[in-house]
Short mmCIF file of C-alpha atoms in Angstrom, two decimals:
data_model
loop_
_atom_site.label_atom_id
_atom_site.label_comp_id
_atom_site.label_asym_id
_atom_site.label_seq_id
_atom_site.Cartn_x
_atom_site.Cartn_y
_atom_site.Cartn_z
CA MET A 268 140.82 -141.88 -169.73
CA MET A 269 143.59 -142.00 -167.15
CA THR A 270 146.14 -139.22 -166.85
CA PRO A 271 149.85 -140.00 -167.26
CA ILE A 272 150.46 -139.91 -163.52
CA GLU A 273 147.31 -141.85 -162.65
CA SER A 274 147.99 -144.54 -165.25
CA LYS A 275 151.34 -145.32 -163.62
CA LYS A 276 150.54 -145.79 -159.98
CA SER A 277 154.03 -146.89 -159.07
CA ASN A 278 155.54 -143.84 -160.72
CA ARG A 279 153.29 -141.51 -158.80
CA LEU A 280 154.13 -143.20 -155.52
CA LEU A 281 157.80 -143.19 -156.50
CA SER A 282 157.83 -139.39 -156.47
CA LEU A 283 156.29 -139.16 -153.01
CA ASP A 284 158.22 -142.10 -151.54
CA ALA A 285 161.49 -140.69 -152.83
CA LEU A 286 160.83 -137.26 -151.35
CA ARG A 287 159.74 -138.82 -148.05
CA GLY A 288 162.78 -141.07 -147.99
CA TYR A 289 165.32 -138.35 -148.69
CA THR A 290 163.60 -136.26 -146.02
CA ILE A 291 164.06 -139.08 -143.50
CA ALA A 292 167.69 -139.44 -144.59
CA GLY A 293 168.09 -135.70 -144.02
CA MET A 294 166.57 -136.05 -140.55
CA ILE A 295 169.06 -138.74 -139.65
CA ILE A 296 172.04 -136.79 -140.99
CA VAL A 297 171.23 -133.59 -139.10
CA ASN A 298 170.37 -135.49 -135.89
CA THR A 299 173.52 -137.62 -135.76
CA PRO A 300 176.72 -135.62 -136.23
CA GLY A 301 179.96 -137.10 -135.04
CA SER A 302 180.29 -134.14 -132.68
CA GLY A 303 177.71 -131.52 -131.81
CA ALA A 304 180.53 -129.02 -131.41
CA HIS A 305 181.68 -129.48 -135.02
CA VAL A 306 178.78 -129.11 -137.46
CA TYR A 307 178.59 -127.25 -140.77
CA GLU A 308 176.24 -124.28 -140.49
CA PRO A 309 173.66 -125.55 -143.05
CA LEU A 310 173.30 -128.69 -140.89
CA GLN A 311 172.39 -126.67 -137.80
CA HIS A 312 169.03 -125.19 -136.89
CA ALA A 313 168.76 -121.43 -136.83
CA SER A 314 169.29 -120.33 -133.25
CA TRP A 315 166.10 -118.24 -133.37
CA ASN A 316 164.90 -116.16 -136.33
CA GLY A 317 166.10 -117.27 -139.75
CA LEU A 318 166.13 -120.42 -141.85
CA THR A 319 168.66 -123.12 -142.66
CA PRO A 320 168.25 -126.24 -144.83
CA THR A 321 168.01 -128.23 -141.60
CA ASP A 322 164.96 -126.23 -140.54
CA LEU A 323 163.12 -127.50 -143.63
CA VAL A 324 163.42 -131.19 -142.82
CA PHE A 325 160.58 -131.51 -140.28
CA PRO A 326 158.03 -129.39 -142.19
CA PHE A 327 158.86 -131.37 -145.34
CA PHE A 328 157.81 -134.53 -143.54
CA LEU A 329 154.58 -133.01 -142.20
CA PHE A 330 153.74 -131.75 -145.69
CA ILE A 331 154.42 -135.15 -147.26
CA MET A 332 152.24 -136.74 -144.61
CA GLY A 333 149.39 -134.43 -145.61
CA VAL A 334 149.76 -135.41 -149.26
CA SER A 335 149.79 -139.09 -148.27
CA VAL A 336 146.53 -138.66 -146.33
CA VAL A 337 144.76 -137.62 -149.53
CA LEU A 338 146.22 -140.42 -151.65
CA SER A 339 145.59 -143.14 -149.04
CA MET A 340 142.17 -142.08 -147.73
CA ARG A 341 140.25 -141.31 -150.91
CA LYS A 342 138.36 -144.60 -150.61
CA GLN A 343 137.17 -143.65 -147.13
CA VAL A 344 135.86 -140.34 -148.44
CA ASN A 345 134.04 -142.20 -151.20
CA GLY A 346 132.27 -144.27 -148.57
CA SER A 347 133.76 -147.65 -149.52
CA VAL A 348 134.86 -148.28 -145.92
CA PRO A 349 132.42 -148.05 -142.98
CA ASN A 350 132.82 -144.80 -141.04
CA ARG A 351 133.31 -146.49 -137.69
CA LYS A 352 136.16 -148.59 -139.08
CA VAL A 353 137.80 -145.48 -140.54
CA TRP A 354 137.72 -143.56 -137.27
CA VAL A 355 138.91 -146.51 -135.20
CA HIS A 356 141.83 -147.05 -137.59
CA LEU A 357 142.67 -143.35 -137.53
CA GLY A 358 142.59 -143.10 -133.74
CA THR A 359 144.62 -146.29 -133.34
CA ARG A 360 147.31 -145.08 -135.72
CA VAL A 361 147.58 -141.73 -133.94
CA LEU A 362 148.06 -143.50 -130.61
CA LYS A 363 150.67 -145.88 -132.06
CA ILE A 364 152.79 -143.11 -133.57
CA PHE A 365 152.52 -141.06 -130.37
CA ALA A 366 153.52 -144.10 -128.31
CA VAL A 367 156.60 -144.74 -130.45
CA GLY A 368 157.60 -141.11 -129.87
CA LEU A 369 157.27 -141.54 -126.12
CA PHE A 370 159.26 -144.78 -126.33
CA LEU A 371 162.13 -142.99 -128.08
CA ASN A 372 162.08 -140.26 -125.42
CA LEU A 373 162.30 -142.93 -122.73
CA TRP A 374 164.91 -145.11 -124.45
CA TYR A 375 167.03 -146.54 -122.99
CA GLN A 376 166.91 -145.54 -119.31
CA PHE A 377 163.10 -145.41 -119.07
CA ASP A 378 163.16 -142.56 -116.56
CA PHE A 379 159.42 -141.96 -116.26
CA GLU A 380 159.89 -139.20 -113.70
CA ASN A 381 161.68 -137.02 -116.27
CA ILE A 382 159.85 -138.11 -119.39
CA ARG A 383 159.46 -135.63 -122.23
CA ILE A 384 155.90 -135.82 -123.53
CA ALA A 385 156.46 -133.60 -126.58
CA GLY A 386 158.58 -134.73 -129.52
CA VAL A 387 158.86 -135.11 -133.28
CA LEU A 388 156.75 -138.26 -133.62
CA GLN A 389 154.25 -136.94 -131.09
CA ARG A 390 153.72 -133.83 -133.21
CA ILE A 391 153.50 -135.97 -136.33
CA ALA A 392 150.80 -138.09 -134.65
CA ILE A 393 148.73 -135.07 -133.64
CA VAL A 394 149.04 -133.31 -136.99
CA TYR A 395 148.26 -136.54 -138.84
CA GLY A 396 145.15 -137.15 -136.76
CA VAL A 397 143.83 -133.61 -137.17
CA CYS A 398 144.58 -133.41 -140.89
CA ALA A 399 143.06 -136.82 -141.60
CA ALA A 400 139.92 -135.89 -139.68
CA ILE A 401 139.63 -132.58 -141.54
CA PHE A 402 140.13 -134.40 -144.85
CA LEU A 403 137.37 -136.89 -144.05
CA LEU A 404 134.93 -134.16 -143.04
CA SER A 405 135.54 -131.33 -145.48
CA SER A 406 136.26 -130.24 -149.04
CA TRP A 407 139.55 -128.76 -150.21
CA ARG A 408 137.98 -125.29 -150.14
CA ILE A 409 137.17 -125.61 -146.45
CA GLN A 410 140.65 -126.99 -145.86
CA ALA A 411 142.10 -123.88 -147.49
CA TRP A 412 140.00 -121.64 -145.22
CA ILE A 413 141.09 -123.58 -142.14
CA THR A 414 144.73 -123.25 -143.20
CA GLY A 415 144.40 -119.50 -143.60
CA GLY A 416 142.53 -119.22 -140.31
CA LEU A 417 145.25 -121.06 -138.42
CA LEU A 418 147.98 -118.87 -139.90
CA VAL A 419 146.19 -115.57 -139.32
CA GLY A 420 144.91 -116.57 -135.88
CA TYR A 421 148.29 -117.79 -134.65
CA THR A 422 150.06 -114.65 -135.83
CA ALA A 423 147.44 -112.40 -134.23
CA LEU A 424 147.59 -114.17 -130.88
CA MET A 425 151.39 -114.19 -130.78
CA LEU A 426 151.66 -110.52 -131.76
CA TRP A 427 148.87 -108.98 -129.74
CA VAL A 428 148.00 -111.07 -126.68
CA PRO A 429 149.93 -109.99 -123.53
CA VAL A 430 151.91 -112.78 -121.84
CA PRO A 431 151.13 -113.50 -118.15
CA LEU A 432 153.99 -113.00 -115.73
CA ASP A 433 155.50 -116.09 -114.14
CA GLU A 434 158.94 -116.71 -112.64
CA VAL A 435 160.64 -116.93 -116.04
CA ASN A 436 159.02 -113.83 -117.46
CA GLN A 437 159.57 -111.88 -114.23
CA ALA A 438 163.26 -112.77 -114.29
CA ALA A 439 163.50 -111.78 -117.97
CA LEU A 440 161.89 -108.45 -117.15
CA GLU A 441 164.33 -107.79 -114.31
CA THR A 442 167.58 -109.15 -115.79
CA GLY A 443 167.03 -109.05 -119.55
CA THR A 444 168.12 -112.69 -119.87
CA ILE A 445 166.55 -116.13 -120.17
CA VAL A 446 167.93 -119.65 -119.82
CA ARG A 447 168.10 -121.91 -122.87
CA SER A 448 169.08 -125.55 -123.25
CA HIS A 449 172.23 -126.75 -121.47
CA GLY A 450 171.98 -123.77 -119.12
CA THR A 451 173.15 -121.17 -121.64
CA MET A 452 171.94 -117.61 -121.13
CA GLU A 453 170.46 -115.41 -123.83
CA SER A 454 169.55 -111.73 -123.81
CA VAL A 455 165.95 -110.65 -124.42
CA GLU A 456 164.20 -107.30 -124.50
CA VAL A 457 160.74 -107.36 -122.94
CA GLU A 458 158.42 -104.73 -121.54
CA ALA A 459 155.81 -104.88 -118.82
CA HIS A 460 152.13 -104.65 -119.74
CA GLY A 461 150.56 -103.53 -116.49
CA GLU A 462 151.44 -105.33 -113.26
CA HIS A 463 150.79 -108.92 -114.28
CA PHE A 464 151.73 -109.21 -117.95
CA LEU A 465 154.47 -108.73 -120.50
CA ASN A 466 153.82 -107.11 -123.84
CA ALA A 467 153.25 -109.67 -126.57
CA ASN A 468 156.61 -110.65 -128.07
CA LEU A 469 158.30 -113.20 -130.30
CA GLN A 470 161.42 -113.76 -128.22
CA PRO A 471 162.66 -117.04 -126.71
CA ALA A 472 161.04 -118.17 -123.46
CA THR A 473 158.96 -115.00 -123.00
CA ASN A 474 156.45 -115.42 -125.82
CA LEU A 475 152.88 -116.66 -125.40
CA GLY A 476 153.65 -120.15 -126.70
CA ALA A 477 156.50 -120.62 -124.25
CA TRP A 478 154.26 -119.55 -121.36
CA ILE A 479 151.59 -122.04 -122.48
CA ASP A 480 154.23 -124.80 -122.51
CA ARG A 481 155.32 -123.98 -118.98
CA LYS A 482 151.74 -123.76 -117.78
CA PHE A 483 150.11 -126.72 -119.51
CA LEU A 484 152.69 -129.03 -121.13
CA PRO A 485 153.38 -131.98 -118.81
CA GLY A 486 156.77 -133.61 -118.46
CA LYS A 487 160.25 -132.42 -119.27
CA ARG A 488 160.75 -129.76 -121.94
CA TYR A 489 163.45 -129.92 -124.63
CA GLU A 490 164.50 -126.38 -123.83
CA VAL A 491 164.61 -125.31 -120.20
CA ASN A 492 161.62 -122.99 -120.46
CA TRP A 493 159.75 -124.14 -123.56
CA ASP A 494 159.60 -126.93 -126.12
CA PRO A 495 160.04 -126.50 -129.90
CA GLU A 496 157.39 -129.24 -130.32
CA GLY A 497 155.19 -127.66 -127.66
CA LEU A 498 151.44 -127.23 -127.44
CA PHE A 499 150.70 -123.86 -129.01
CA SER A 500 153.08 -124.14 -131.95
CA THR A 501 151.42 -127.42 -132.91
CA PHE A 502 148.49 -125.41 -134.31
CA PRO A 503 150.49 -123.74 -137.12
CA ALA A 504 152.21 -127.11 -137.65
CA MET A 505 148.73 -128.39 -138.53
CA ALA A 506 148.68 -125.77 -141.27
CA THR A 507 151.83 -127.37 -142.70
CA GLY A 508 149.98 -130.69 -142.91
CA LEU A 509 146.96 -128.95 -144.42
CA LEU A 510 149.15 -127.54 -147.19
CA GLY A 511 149.92 -131.18 -147.92
CA LEU A 512 146.18 -131.87 -148.16
CA LEU A 513 145.78 -129.04 -150.65
CA ALA A 514 148.70 -130.30 -152.74
CA GLY A 515 147.22 -133.79 -152.52
CA ALA A 516 143.93 -132.45 -153.87
CA ILE A 517 145.82 -131.37 -156.98
CA LEU A 518 147.33 -134.85 -157.34
CA ALA A 519 143.92 -136.48 -156.91
CA SER A 520 142.24 -134.19 -159.45
CA ALA A 521 141.33 -135.05 -163.04
CA LEU A 522 144.11 -132.87 -164.44
CA ASN A 523 146.77 -134.50 -166.57
CA GLY A 524 150.29 -134.99 -165.27
CA SER A 525 151.80 -131.81 -166.70
CA GLU A 526 148.91 -129.69 -165.43
CA LYS A 527 149.29 -131.12 -161.93
CA ILE A 528 152.98 -130.32 -161.89
CA ASN A 529 152.35 -126.79 -163.17
CA ARG A 530 149.70 -126.21 -160.50
CA LEU A 531 152.11 -127.39 -157.82
CA PHE A 532 154.86 -125.09 -159.05
CA LEU A 533 152.45 -122.14 -159.00
CA MET A 534 151.22 -123.07 -155.52
CA GLY A 535 154.78 -123.42 -154.23
CA VAL A 536 155.92 -120.08 -155.61
CA GLY A 537 152.77 -118.43 -154.25
CA CYS A 538 153.43 -119.78 -150.76
CA LEU A 539 157.03 -118.58 -150.89
CA VAL A 540 156.05 -115.06 -151.97
CA ILE A 541 153.31 -114.74 -149.33
CA GLY A 542 155.58 -116.27 -146.67
CA ILE A 543 158.41 -113.83 -147.36
CA ALA A 544 155.97 -110.92 -147.25
CA TRP A 545 154.47 -112.31 -144.02
CA SER A 546 157.94 -112.40 -142.46
CA TRP A 547 157.92 -108.60 -142.33
CA LEU A 548 155.16 -108.96 -139.74
CA SER A 549 156.23 -112.19 -138.06
CA PRO A 550 159.81 -113.44 -138.70
CA ILE A 551 160.55 -116.87 -140.12
CA ASN A 552 161.14 -118.96 -137.00
CA LYS A 553 161.09 -122.74 -136.64
CA ASN A 554 161.08 -122.70 -132.83
CA LEU A 555 157.81 -120.76 -132.91
CA TRP A 556 156.66 -122.50 -136.11
CA SER A 557 155.65 -119.00 -137.18
CA SER A 558 153.10 -118.52 -139.94
CA SER A 559 155.79 -117.14 -142.24
CA PHE A 560 157.84 -120.29 -141.53
CA VAL A 561 154.81 -122.43 -142.45
CA LEU A 562 154.42 -120.70 -145.80
CA VAL A 563 158.10 -120.54 -146.74
CA SER A 564 158.82 -124.14 -145.71
CA GLY A 565 155.53 -125.23 -147.27
CA GLY A 566 156.45 -123.50 -150.51
CA CYS A 567 159.79 -125.29 -150.54
CA SER A 568 158.03 -128.61 -149.84
CA ILE A 569 155.57 -128.10 -152.69
CA LEU A 570 158.35 -127.16 -155.10
CA GLY A 571 160.29 -130.22 -153.94
CA LEU A 572 157.34 -132.50 -154.70
CA ALA A 573 156.73 -130.85 -158.07
CA THR A 574 160.41 -131.26 -158.97
CA CYS A 575 160.40 -134.94 -158.03
CA MET A 576 157.28 -135.49 -160.12
CA LEU A 577 158.78 -133.64 -163.06
CA ILE A 578 161.99 -135.66 -163.01
CA ALA A 579 160.53 -139.10 -162.21
CA ASP A 580 157.07 -138.99 -163.78
CA GLU A 581 157.37 -136.65 -166.72
CA TRP A 582 161.00 -137.07 -167.75
CA GLY A 583 161.26 -140.72 -166.67
CA TYR A 584 164.55 -140.42 -164.76
CA GLN A 585 164.06 -142.71 -161.77
CA LYS A 586 167.38 -144.24 -160.74
CA TRP A 587 168.13 -141.24 -158.50
CA ALA A 588 165.06 -142.11 -156.41
CA PHE A 589 166.22 -145.56 -155.27
CA VAL A 590 167.74 -144.58 -151.91
CA GLY A 591 164.79 -142.32 -151.17
CA LYS A 592 162.29 -145.04 -152.00
CA VAL A 593 164.02 -147.51 -149.67
CA PHE A 594 163.92 -145.04 -146.78
CA GLY A 595 160.47 -143.75 -147.70
CA SER A 596 158.86 -147.19 -147.84
CA ASN A 597 159.61 -147.68 -144.14
CA ALA A 598 160.05 -144.11 -142.95
CA ILE A 599 158.93 -144.56 -139.34
CA VAL A 600 161.03 -147.71 -138.99
CA ALA A 601 164.13 -145.90 -140.26
CA TYR A 602 163.55 -142.95 -137.95
CA THR A 603 162.92 -145.20 -134.94
CA LEU A 604 166.00 -147.34 -135.58
CA ALA A 605 168.09 -144.20 -135.97
CA GLY A 606 166.87 -142.88 -132.62
CA MET A 607 167.43 -146.17 -130.80
CA LEU A 608 170.81 -147.11 -132.23
CA TRP A 609 172.15 -143.58 -131.78
CA VAL A 610 172.04 -144.25 -128.04
CA VAL A 611 173.75 -147.62 -128.49
CA MET A 612 176.59 -145.90 -130.36
CA GLN A 613 177.32 -143.97 -127.14
CA PHE A 614 178.24 -147.17 -125.26
CA GLN A 615 181.92 -147.81 -124.75
CA ILE A 616 183.43 -150.70 -126.68
CA PRO A 617 184.83 -153.25 -124.21
CA LEU A 618 188.64 -153.23 -123.90
CA LEU A 619 188.98 -150.20 -126.22
CA GLY A 620 187.47 -147.64 -123.85
CA VAL A 621 185.90 -145.60 -126.66
CA THR A 622 182.52 -145.41 -128.31
CA VAL A 623 181.99 -145.91 -132.03
CA GLN A 624 181.29 -142.20 -132.35
CA SER A 625 184.28 -140.96 -130.33
CA GLY A 626 186.56 -143.52 -131.96
CA TRP A 627 185.48 -142.28 -135.39
CA MET A 628 186.11 -138.64 -134.50
CA ASP A 629 189.39 -139.21 -132.69
CA GLY A 630 190.72 -141.48 -135.43
CA LEU A 631 189.96 -139.15 -138.33
CA MET A 632 191.10 -136.01 -136.52
CA ALA A 633 194.35 -137.76 -135.59
CA ILE A 634 195.20 -138.18 -139.28
CA GLY A 635 194.41 -134.55 -140.05
CA VAL A 636 190.78 -134.62 -141.16
CA ALA A 637 189.02 -131.33 -140.34
CA PRO A 638 186.66 -131.73 -137.35
CA LYS A 639 183.55 -130.61 -139.21
CA LEU A 640 184.29 -132.93 -142.13
CA ALA A 641 184.87 -135.84 -139.75
CA SER A 642 181.61 -135.04 -137.97
CA PHE A 643 179.69 -134.90 -141.24
CA GLY A 644 181.35 -138.11 -142.38
CA TYR A 645 180.08 -139.86 -139.26
CA ALA A 646 176.52 -138.63 -139.97
CA VAL A 647 176.74 -140.03 -143.51
CA PHE A 648 178.19 -143.30 -142.21
CA TYR A 649 175.40 -143.62 -139.64
CA THR A 650 172.71 -142.86 -142.23
CA THR A 651 174.22 -145.50 -144.53
CA PHE A 652 174.16 -147.95 -141.63
CA ILE A 653 170.43 -147.33 -141.11
CA PHE A 654 169.88 -147.74 -144.86
CA ALA A 655 171.58 -151.16 -144.68
CA LEU A 656 169.09 -152.17 -141.97
CA VAL A 657 165.92 -151.08 -143.79
CA TYR A 658 166.98 -152.24 -147.25
CA PRO A 659 166.23 -155.94 -146.56
CA LEU A 660 162.67 -154.93 -145.63
CA TYR A 661 162.28 -153.10 -148.93
CA ARG A 662 163.80 -155.98 -150.88
CA ARG A 663 161.35 -158.44 -149.32
CA ARG A 664 158.44 -156.02 -149.88
CA ILE A 665 157.89 -155.68 -146.14
CA PHE A 666 156.38 -152.27 -145.38
CA VAL A 667 155.77 -151.63 -141.69
CA LYS A 668 152.79 -149.34 -141.10
CA LEU A 669 151.66 -148.31 -137.65
#
């Protein structure tokens, strides 16, 4: 006998597609303000330690991706698709997503000498590949142990492994400052550990992850001295995807719909409680993708999924999900279009001498609209514009999958 959620496949996918779609819409809104100088605080990332709603957007997407792996790859686990075909498809998809990320970093000048290798889609590709491979090769119990191992191991290494001295760390030791993006200076407090190391620390630019980025990450970095999507912090980001696998295991179980939702709520609250407790040891920090950040953001993601399922699947209220489903059905397309056309919006309009973005801001501020409201209005306008581009794909049942 099929459970309520399993008997209504479209309803189940509606919950996940809606959450994915609203997450993508959130990504576009926070990435495309009318003016970076005028942004409401909840729409900004925390400068270092701390958490804002904006900081939850990326981990939400990685979590949703983990859930999707379980729901889309169950046949492969059951052996209905030849192993070689599965692995070729997986590897090809990872490369495609990574390549689109590189394309967006290059767009539109294609300056290969200053290319940024790291990025949002690049991290998504890596986490997807690792999580899918782990799903194909292990049970949910092993996945839970791997998740815990990543979180404990990352925290231990960041807290207790001395950081080798290089030019950046030496300057921080001597001056008490580091350089961040756009050349801004920030104070840090670091201590020497012998002649060639700093004490382990969780401060910007001088932590172990930042040193690994400078030493091993090729290409340009988003920050001057590290990258928020850098090498070392990708490991705890994998744990975010693995939490999605564990939540997906609940969805794929033989439990009925209400039991699945209850389990998700319990799992989400548990992650939040453990994450808050963990933050006493290692602060919640998106730049570092700290283990406490993984658990708190993961808990919020799980509760978000459970809430969507409760409203759409159990209570039957589904009209609210329409916009999310349109975005979610072609999430990568929406994100890619947003990244490409954002650059186009910076071009000056012939004869007018302004860009769409600057014209919007100048026009609204001239009639007395508050700068932050005008900036937010532009983000909403731009997100609506992207929606108008992907809606015809949804209406024609065209779903682009890399």
